[in-house]
CSV table of C-alpha atoms and ligand atoms in Angstrom, one decimal:
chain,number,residue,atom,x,y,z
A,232,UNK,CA,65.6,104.4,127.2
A,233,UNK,CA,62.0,104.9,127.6
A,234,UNK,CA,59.7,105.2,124.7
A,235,UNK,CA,56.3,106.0,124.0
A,236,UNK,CA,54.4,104.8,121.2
A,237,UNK,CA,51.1,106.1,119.2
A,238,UNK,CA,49.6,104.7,116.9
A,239,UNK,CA,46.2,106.9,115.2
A,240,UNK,CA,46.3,106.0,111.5
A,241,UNK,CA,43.4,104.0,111.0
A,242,UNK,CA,40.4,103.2,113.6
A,243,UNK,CA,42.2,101.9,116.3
A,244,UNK,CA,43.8,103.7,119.0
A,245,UNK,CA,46.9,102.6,120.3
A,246,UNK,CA,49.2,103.2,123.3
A,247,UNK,CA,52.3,101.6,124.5
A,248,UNK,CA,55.5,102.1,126.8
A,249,UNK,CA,58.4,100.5,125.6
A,250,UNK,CA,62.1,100.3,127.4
A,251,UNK,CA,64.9,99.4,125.4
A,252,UNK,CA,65.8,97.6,128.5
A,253,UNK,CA,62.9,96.0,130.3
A,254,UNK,CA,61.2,95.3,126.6
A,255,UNK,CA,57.1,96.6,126.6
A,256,UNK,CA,55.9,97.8,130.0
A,257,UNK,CA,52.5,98.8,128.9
A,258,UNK,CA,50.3,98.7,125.7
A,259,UNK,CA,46.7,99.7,125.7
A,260,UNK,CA,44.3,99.5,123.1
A,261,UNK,CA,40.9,101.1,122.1
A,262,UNK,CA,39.0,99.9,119.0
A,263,UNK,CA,36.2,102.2,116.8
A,264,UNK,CA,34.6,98.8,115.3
A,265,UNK,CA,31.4,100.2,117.2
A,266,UNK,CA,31.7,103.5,116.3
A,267,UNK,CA,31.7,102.7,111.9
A,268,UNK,CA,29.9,99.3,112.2
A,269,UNK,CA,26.3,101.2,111.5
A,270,UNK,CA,28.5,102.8,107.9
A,271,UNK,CA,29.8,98.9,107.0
A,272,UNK,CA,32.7,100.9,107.0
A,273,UNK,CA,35.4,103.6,108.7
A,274,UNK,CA,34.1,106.8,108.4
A,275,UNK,CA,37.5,109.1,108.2
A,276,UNK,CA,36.3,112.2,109.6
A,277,UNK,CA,34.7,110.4,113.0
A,278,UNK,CA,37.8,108.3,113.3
A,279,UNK,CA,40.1,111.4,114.3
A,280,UNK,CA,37.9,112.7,116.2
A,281,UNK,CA,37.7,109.6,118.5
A,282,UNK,CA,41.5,109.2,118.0
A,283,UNK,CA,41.2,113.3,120.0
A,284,UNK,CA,39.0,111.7,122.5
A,285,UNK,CA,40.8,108.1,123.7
A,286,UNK,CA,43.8,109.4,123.3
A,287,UNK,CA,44.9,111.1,126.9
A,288,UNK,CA,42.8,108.6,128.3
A,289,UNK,CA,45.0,105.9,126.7
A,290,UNK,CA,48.5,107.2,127.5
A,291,UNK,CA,47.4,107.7,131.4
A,292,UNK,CA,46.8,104.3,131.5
A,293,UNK,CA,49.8,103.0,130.1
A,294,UNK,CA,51.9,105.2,132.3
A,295,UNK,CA,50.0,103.5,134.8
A,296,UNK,CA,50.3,100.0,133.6
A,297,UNK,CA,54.4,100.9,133.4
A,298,UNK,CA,54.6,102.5,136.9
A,299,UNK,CA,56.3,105.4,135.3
A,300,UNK,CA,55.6,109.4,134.8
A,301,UNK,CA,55.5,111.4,132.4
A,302,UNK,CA,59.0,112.5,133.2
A,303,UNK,CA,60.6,109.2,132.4
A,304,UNK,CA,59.7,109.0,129.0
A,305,UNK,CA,62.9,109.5,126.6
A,306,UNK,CA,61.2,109.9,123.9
A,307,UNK,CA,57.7,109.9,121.8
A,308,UNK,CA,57.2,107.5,119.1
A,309,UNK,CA,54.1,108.3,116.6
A,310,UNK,CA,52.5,106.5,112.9
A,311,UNK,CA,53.5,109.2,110.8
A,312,UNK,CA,52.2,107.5,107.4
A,313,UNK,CA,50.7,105.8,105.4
A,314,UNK,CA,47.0,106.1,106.6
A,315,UNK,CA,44.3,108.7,107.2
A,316,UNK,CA,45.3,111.8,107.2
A,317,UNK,CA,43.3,113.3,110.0
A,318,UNK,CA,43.4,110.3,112.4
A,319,UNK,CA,47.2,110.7,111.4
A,320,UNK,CA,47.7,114.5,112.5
A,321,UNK,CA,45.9,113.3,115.5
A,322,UNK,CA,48.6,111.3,116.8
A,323,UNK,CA,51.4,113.1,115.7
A,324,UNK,CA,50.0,116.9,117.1
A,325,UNK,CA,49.3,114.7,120.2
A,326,UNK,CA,53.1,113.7,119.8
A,327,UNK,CA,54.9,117.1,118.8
A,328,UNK,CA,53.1,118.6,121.7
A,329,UNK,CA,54.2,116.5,124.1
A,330,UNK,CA,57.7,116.0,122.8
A,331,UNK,CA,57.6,119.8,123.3
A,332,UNK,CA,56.2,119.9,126.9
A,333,UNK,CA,58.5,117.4,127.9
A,334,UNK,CA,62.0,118.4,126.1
A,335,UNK,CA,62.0,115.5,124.4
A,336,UNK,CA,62.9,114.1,120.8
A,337,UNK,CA,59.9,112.2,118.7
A,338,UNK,CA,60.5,109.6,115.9
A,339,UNK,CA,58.0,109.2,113.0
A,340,UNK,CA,57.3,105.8,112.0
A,341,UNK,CA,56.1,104.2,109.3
A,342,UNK,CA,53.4,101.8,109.5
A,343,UNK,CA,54.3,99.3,107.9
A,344,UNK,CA,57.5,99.1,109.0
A,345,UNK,CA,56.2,99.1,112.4
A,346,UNK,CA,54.0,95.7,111.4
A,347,UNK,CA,57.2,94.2,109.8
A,348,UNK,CA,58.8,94.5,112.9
A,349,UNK,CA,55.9,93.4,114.9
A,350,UNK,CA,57.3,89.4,115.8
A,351,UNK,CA,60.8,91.0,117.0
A,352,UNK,CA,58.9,91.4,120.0
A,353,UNK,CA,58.0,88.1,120.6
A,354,UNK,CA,60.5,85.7,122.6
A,355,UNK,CA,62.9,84.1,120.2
A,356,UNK,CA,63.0,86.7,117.2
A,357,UNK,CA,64.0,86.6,113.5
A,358,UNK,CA,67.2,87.6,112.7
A,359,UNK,CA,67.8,89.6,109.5
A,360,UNK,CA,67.9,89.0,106.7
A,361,UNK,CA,64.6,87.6,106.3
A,362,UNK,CA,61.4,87.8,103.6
A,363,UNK,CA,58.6,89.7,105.2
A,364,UNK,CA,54.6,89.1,103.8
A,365,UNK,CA,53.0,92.6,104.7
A,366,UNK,CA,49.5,91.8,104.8
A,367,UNK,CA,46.7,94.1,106.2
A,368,UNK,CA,43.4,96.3,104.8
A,369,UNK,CA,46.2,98.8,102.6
A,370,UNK,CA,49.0,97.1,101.5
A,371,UNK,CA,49.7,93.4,100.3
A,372,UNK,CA,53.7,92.9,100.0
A,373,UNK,CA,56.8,91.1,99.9
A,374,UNK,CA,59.6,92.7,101.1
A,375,UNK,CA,63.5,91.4,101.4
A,376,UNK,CA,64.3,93.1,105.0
A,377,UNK,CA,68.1,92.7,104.3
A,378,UNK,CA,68.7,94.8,107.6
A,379,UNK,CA,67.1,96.6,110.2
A,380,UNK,CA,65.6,100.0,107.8
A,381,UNK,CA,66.6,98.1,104.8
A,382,UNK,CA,64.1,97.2,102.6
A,383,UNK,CA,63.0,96.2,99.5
A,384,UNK,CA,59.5,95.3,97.6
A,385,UNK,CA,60.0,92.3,95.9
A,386,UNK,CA,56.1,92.1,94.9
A,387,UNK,CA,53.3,93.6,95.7
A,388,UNK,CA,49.7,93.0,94.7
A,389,UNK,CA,48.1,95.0,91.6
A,390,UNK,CA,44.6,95.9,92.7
A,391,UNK,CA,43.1,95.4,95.8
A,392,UNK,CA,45.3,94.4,99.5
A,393,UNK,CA,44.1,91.0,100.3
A,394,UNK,CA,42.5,92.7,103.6
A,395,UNK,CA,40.3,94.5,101.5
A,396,UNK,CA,39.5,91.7,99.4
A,397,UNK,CA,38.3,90.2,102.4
A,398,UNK,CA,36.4,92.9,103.8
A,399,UNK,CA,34.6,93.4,100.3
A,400,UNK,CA,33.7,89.7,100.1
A,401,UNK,CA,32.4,89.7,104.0
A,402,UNK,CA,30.5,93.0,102.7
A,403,UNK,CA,28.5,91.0,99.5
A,404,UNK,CA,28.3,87.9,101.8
A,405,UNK,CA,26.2,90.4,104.3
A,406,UNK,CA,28.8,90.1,107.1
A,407,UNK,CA,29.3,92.8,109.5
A,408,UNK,CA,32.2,95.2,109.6
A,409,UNK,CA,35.1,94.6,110.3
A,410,UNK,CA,34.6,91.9,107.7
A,411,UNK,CA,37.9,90.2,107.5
A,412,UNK,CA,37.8,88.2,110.7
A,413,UNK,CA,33.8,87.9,110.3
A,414,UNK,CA,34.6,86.1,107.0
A,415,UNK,CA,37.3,84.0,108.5
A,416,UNK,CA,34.5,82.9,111.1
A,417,UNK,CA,32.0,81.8,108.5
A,418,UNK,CA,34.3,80.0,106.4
A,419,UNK,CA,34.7,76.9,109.2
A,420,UNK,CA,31.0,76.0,108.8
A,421,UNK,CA,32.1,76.1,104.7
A,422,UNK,CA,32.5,72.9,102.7
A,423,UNK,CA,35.3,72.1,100.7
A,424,UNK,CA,35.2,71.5,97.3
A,425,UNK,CA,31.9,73.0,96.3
A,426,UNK,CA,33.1,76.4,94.7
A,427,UNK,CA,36.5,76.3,93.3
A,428,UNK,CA,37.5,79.6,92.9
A,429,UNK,CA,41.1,81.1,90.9
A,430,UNK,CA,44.5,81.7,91.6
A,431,UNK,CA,45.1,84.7,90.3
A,432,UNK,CA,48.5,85.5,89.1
A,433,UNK,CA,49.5,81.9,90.0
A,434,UNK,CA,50.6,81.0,86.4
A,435,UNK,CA,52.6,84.3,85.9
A,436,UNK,CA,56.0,85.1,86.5
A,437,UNK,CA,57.3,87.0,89.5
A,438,UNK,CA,56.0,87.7,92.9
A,439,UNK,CA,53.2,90.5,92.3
A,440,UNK,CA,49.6,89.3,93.7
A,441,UNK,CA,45.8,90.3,92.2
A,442,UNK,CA,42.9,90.1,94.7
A,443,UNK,CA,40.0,92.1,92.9
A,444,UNK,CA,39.3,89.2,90.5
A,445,UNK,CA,38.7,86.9,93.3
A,446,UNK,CA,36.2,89.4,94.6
A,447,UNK,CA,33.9,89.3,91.3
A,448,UNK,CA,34.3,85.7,91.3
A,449,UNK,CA,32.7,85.6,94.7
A,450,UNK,CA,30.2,88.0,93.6
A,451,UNK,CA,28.9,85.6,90.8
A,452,UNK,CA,28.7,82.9,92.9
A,453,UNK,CA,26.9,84.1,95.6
A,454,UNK,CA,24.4,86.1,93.0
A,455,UNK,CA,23.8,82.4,91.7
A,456,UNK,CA,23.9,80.2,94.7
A,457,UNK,CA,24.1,82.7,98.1
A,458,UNK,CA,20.6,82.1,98.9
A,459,UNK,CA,21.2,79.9,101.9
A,460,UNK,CA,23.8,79.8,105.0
A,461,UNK,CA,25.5,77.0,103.9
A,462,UNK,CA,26.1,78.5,100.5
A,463,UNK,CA,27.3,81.4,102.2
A,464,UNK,CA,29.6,80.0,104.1
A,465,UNK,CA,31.2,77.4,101.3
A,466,UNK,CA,31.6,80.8,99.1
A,467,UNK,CA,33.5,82.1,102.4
A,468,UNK,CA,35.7,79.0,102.6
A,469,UNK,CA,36.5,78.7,98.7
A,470,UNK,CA,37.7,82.8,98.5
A,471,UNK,CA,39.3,82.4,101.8
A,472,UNK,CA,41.5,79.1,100.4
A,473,UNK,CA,41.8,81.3,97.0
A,474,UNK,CA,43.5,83.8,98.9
A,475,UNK,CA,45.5,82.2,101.1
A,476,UNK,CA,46.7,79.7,98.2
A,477,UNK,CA,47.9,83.0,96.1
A,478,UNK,CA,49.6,84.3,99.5
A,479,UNK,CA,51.2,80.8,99.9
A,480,UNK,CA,52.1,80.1,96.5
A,481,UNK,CA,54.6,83.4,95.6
A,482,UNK,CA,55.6,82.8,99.4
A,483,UNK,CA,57.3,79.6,98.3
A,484,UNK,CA,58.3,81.0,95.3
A,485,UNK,CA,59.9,84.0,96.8
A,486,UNK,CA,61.4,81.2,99.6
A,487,UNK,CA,63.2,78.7,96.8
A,488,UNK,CA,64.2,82.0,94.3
A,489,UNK,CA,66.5,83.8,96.7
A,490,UNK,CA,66.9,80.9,99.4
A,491,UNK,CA,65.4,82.6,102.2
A,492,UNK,CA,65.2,80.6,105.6
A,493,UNK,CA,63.4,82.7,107.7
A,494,UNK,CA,59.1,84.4,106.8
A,495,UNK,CA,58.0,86.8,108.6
A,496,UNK,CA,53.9,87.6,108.2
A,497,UNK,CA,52.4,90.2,110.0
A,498,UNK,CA,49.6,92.6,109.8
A,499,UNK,CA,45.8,92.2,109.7
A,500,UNK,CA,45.6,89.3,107.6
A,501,UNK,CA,48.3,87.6,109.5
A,502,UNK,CA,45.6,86.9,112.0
A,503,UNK,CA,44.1,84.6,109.9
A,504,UNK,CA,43.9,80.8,111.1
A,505,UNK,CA,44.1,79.1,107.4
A,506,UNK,CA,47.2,81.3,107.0
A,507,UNK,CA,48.7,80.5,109.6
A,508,UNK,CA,47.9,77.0,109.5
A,509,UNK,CA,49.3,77.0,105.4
A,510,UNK,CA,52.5,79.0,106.0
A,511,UNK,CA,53.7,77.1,108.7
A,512,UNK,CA,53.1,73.8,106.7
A,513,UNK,CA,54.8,75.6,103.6
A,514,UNK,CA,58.1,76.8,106.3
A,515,UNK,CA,58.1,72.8,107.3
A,516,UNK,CA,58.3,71.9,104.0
A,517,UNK,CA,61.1,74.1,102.9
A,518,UNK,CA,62.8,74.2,105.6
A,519,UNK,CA,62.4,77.6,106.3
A,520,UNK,CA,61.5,79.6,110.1
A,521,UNK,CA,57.7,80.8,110.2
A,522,UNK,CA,57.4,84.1,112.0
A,523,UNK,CA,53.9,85.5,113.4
A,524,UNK,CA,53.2,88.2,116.0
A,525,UNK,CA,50.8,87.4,118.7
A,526,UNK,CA,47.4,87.6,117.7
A,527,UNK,CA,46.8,91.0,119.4
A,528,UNK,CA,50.0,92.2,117.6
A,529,UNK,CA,48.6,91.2,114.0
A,530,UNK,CA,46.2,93.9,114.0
A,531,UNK,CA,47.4,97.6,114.5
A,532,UNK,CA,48.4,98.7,118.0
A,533,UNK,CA,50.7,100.6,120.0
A,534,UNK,CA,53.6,98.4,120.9
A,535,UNK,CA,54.9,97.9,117.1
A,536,UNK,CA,55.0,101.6,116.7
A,537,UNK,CA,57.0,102.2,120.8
A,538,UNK,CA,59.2,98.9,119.7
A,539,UNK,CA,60.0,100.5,116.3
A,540,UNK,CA,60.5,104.2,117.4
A,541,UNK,CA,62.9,102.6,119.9
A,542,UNK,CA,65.0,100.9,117.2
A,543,UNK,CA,65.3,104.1,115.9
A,544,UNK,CA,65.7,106.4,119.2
A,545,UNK,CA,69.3,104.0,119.4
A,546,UNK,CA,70.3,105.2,116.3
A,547,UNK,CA,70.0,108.3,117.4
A,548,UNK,CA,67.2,108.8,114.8
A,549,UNK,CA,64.9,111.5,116.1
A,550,UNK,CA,63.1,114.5,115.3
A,551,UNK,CA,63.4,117.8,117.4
A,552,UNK,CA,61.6,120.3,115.0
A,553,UNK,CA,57.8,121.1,115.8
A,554,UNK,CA,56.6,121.1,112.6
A,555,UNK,CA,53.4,118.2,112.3
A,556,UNK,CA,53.8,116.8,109.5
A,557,UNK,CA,52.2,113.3,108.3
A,558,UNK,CA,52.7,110.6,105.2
A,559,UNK,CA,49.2,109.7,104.3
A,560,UNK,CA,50.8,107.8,101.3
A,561,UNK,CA,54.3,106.4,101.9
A,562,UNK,CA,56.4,104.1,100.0
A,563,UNK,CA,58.2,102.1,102.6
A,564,UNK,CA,62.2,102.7,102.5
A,565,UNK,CA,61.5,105.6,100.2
A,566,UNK,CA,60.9,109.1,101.7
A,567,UNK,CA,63.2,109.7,104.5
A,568,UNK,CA,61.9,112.3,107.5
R,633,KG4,O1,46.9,95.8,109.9
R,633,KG4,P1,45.5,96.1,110.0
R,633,KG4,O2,44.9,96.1,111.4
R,633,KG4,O3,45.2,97.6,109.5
R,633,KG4,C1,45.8,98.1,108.4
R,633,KG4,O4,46.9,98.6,108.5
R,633,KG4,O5,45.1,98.0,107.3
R,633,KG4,O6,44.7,95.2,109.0
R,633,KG4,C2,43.3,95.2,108.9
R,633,KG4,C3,42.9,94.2,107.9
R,633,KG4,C4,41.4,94.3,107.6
R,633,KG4,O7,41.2,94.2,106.2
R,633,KG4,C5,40.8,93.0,108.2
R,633,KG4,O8,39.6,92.6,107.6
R,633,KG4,C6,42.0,92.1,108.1
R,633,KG4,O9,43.1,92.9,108.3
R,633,KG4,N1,41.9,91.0,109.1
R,633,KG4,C7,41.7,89.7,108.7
R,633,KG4,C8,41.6,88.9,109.9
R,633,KG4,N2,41.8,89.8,111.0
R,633,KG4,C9,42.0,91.0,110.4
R,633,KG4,N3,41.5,89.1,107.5
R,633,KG4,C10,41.3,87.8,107.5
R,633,KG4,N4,41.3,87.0,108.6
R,633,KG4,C11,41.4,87.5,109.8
R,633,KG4,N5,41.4,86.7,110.9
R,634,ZN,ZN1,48.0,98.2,110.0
């Protein structure tokens, strides 16, 4: 079976072909960075209507890259929540329209799901059950993924998603938008050692995370000290090990509590080289299987939303009804559609 996936719920545009036999045939990708980088920020309202413009553009050349037609798709794959609601009705308009041209079903997906499920399509998958750390711009969570669509939060952070926490401190440290990666890039110049910044939550019992305090905290110091690059980028290294340390630290816990023996980490955040480097020390450690998506498969795109809508095509979990309807806010495993 031949799926399509779209994926329109933020500022990226993505487009892949996926076949439940050949694996992904296609997957094309076109990023707004330029297009909010002068607002520090995405700007909702221009974001769909790029999404309206890259999109056609997009699915022509995956059909190309897959040496398929239109005609061979089985079915049409779309972000249906959480995210923006007008890049969202974007993608799934583009979606319901097609499904209708073509006589085909769609399948709504969720998001998040879709990012969970991100490393099953690298070579040598996790098998379920497995812990999952959801990290990206919206959501910071760890979820017991007993089975395929079985899911449940074990924590979750309180305030701010670690992404954003990033993105905020790249903001005060006067880094350009996107700021996660930007701050990630500064922090190897940064020294160890001179700011020693919290671990919030770390004391407490449980596996729920808090990221806004670590923002404040690099707010002072950079008021006091951020004069200079090198202070800059030691403030960058200090939050950056804060955070990762929080991440790592109800990781384990979550790992010894209910014996876990494979982590998967995927979205945004799990692009991040000192995460990376941390969790796979902390799965050596423990004993436990480390699970990443590529590094183009971290960050929202296409082929996590064609893999997922696949998973559920086979289930024979589709949508024939025309009626466009999106999830801007969606608990994962909660709302059914
Ligand atoms: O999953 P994603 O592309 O979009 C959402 O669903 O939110 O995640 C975007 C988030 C942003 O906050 C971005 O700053 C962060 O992931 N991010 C990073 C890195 N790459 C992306 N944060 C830290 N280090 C990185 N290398
Ligand atoms: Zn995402």
């Amino acid at each position: 079976m031949v799926i399509l996936g779209i994926e329109t719920s933020c500022d990226e545009t993505g487009v892949a072909v996926y076949d439940t036999v050949g694996g992904l045939l296609a997957h094309k990708l076109y990023s707004q960075v330029a297009l909010h980088a002068e607002f520090g920020g995405v700007v909702p309202e221009l974001a769909s209507r790029d999404h309206v413009r890259k999109l056609l553009p997009l699915v022509k050349g995956a059909l190309k890259e897959a040496k398929i037609e239109l005609q061979d798709l089985d079915g049409i794959a779309y972000t249906a929540g959480p995210g923006l609601i007008g890049a969202l009705l974007v993608g799934a308009a583009f979606a319901k329209s097609l499904s209708y041209a073509l006589k085909i079903p769609t399948i709504p997906v969720h998001h998040m799901e879709a990012h969970l499920l991100a490393p099953l399509l690298e070579e040598n998958p996790p098998e379920f059950p497995f812990l999952a750390l959801l990290v990206s711009g919206g959501h910071t969570q760890l979820i017991e993924a007993a089975a395929f669509g079985k899911y449940k939060v074990l924590g979750e952070t309180l305030d701010d998603a670690v992404g954003e926490a990033f993105d905020k401190v790249a903001k005060i440290l006067g880094l350009p938008y996107p700021g996660g990666p930007e701050l990630a890039k500064m922090a190897k110049n940064g020294v160890k050692g001179r700011f020693s910044f919290p671990r919030p939550m770390a004391g407490q019992k449980g596996l729920n995370f808090s990221f806004s305090g670590l923002k404040t905290y690099a707010l002072n110091c950079f008021r006091e000290f951020g004069l200079d690059n090198q202070a800059r980028a030691d403030i960058a290294f200090a939050f950056q090990e804060a955070a990762v340390d929080s991440l790592v630290i109800k990781c384990r816990r979550a790992i010894k509590e209910n014996h876990f023996t494979s982590l998967v980490v995927a979205g945004g955040v799990s692009a991040n080289y000192m995460l990376r480097e941390q969790l796979n020390e902390l799965g050596r450690a423990e004993g436990a299987q480390i699970y990443f998506p590529r590094l183009e498969f971290c960050t929202d795109n296409g082929a996590m939303i064609a893999y997922t809508g696949s998973r559920y095509f086979m289930l024979g979990k589709t949508n024939t009804n025309m009626e466009i309807k999106v999830y801007p806010r969606w608990e994962m495993g909660k709302t059914s559609i």
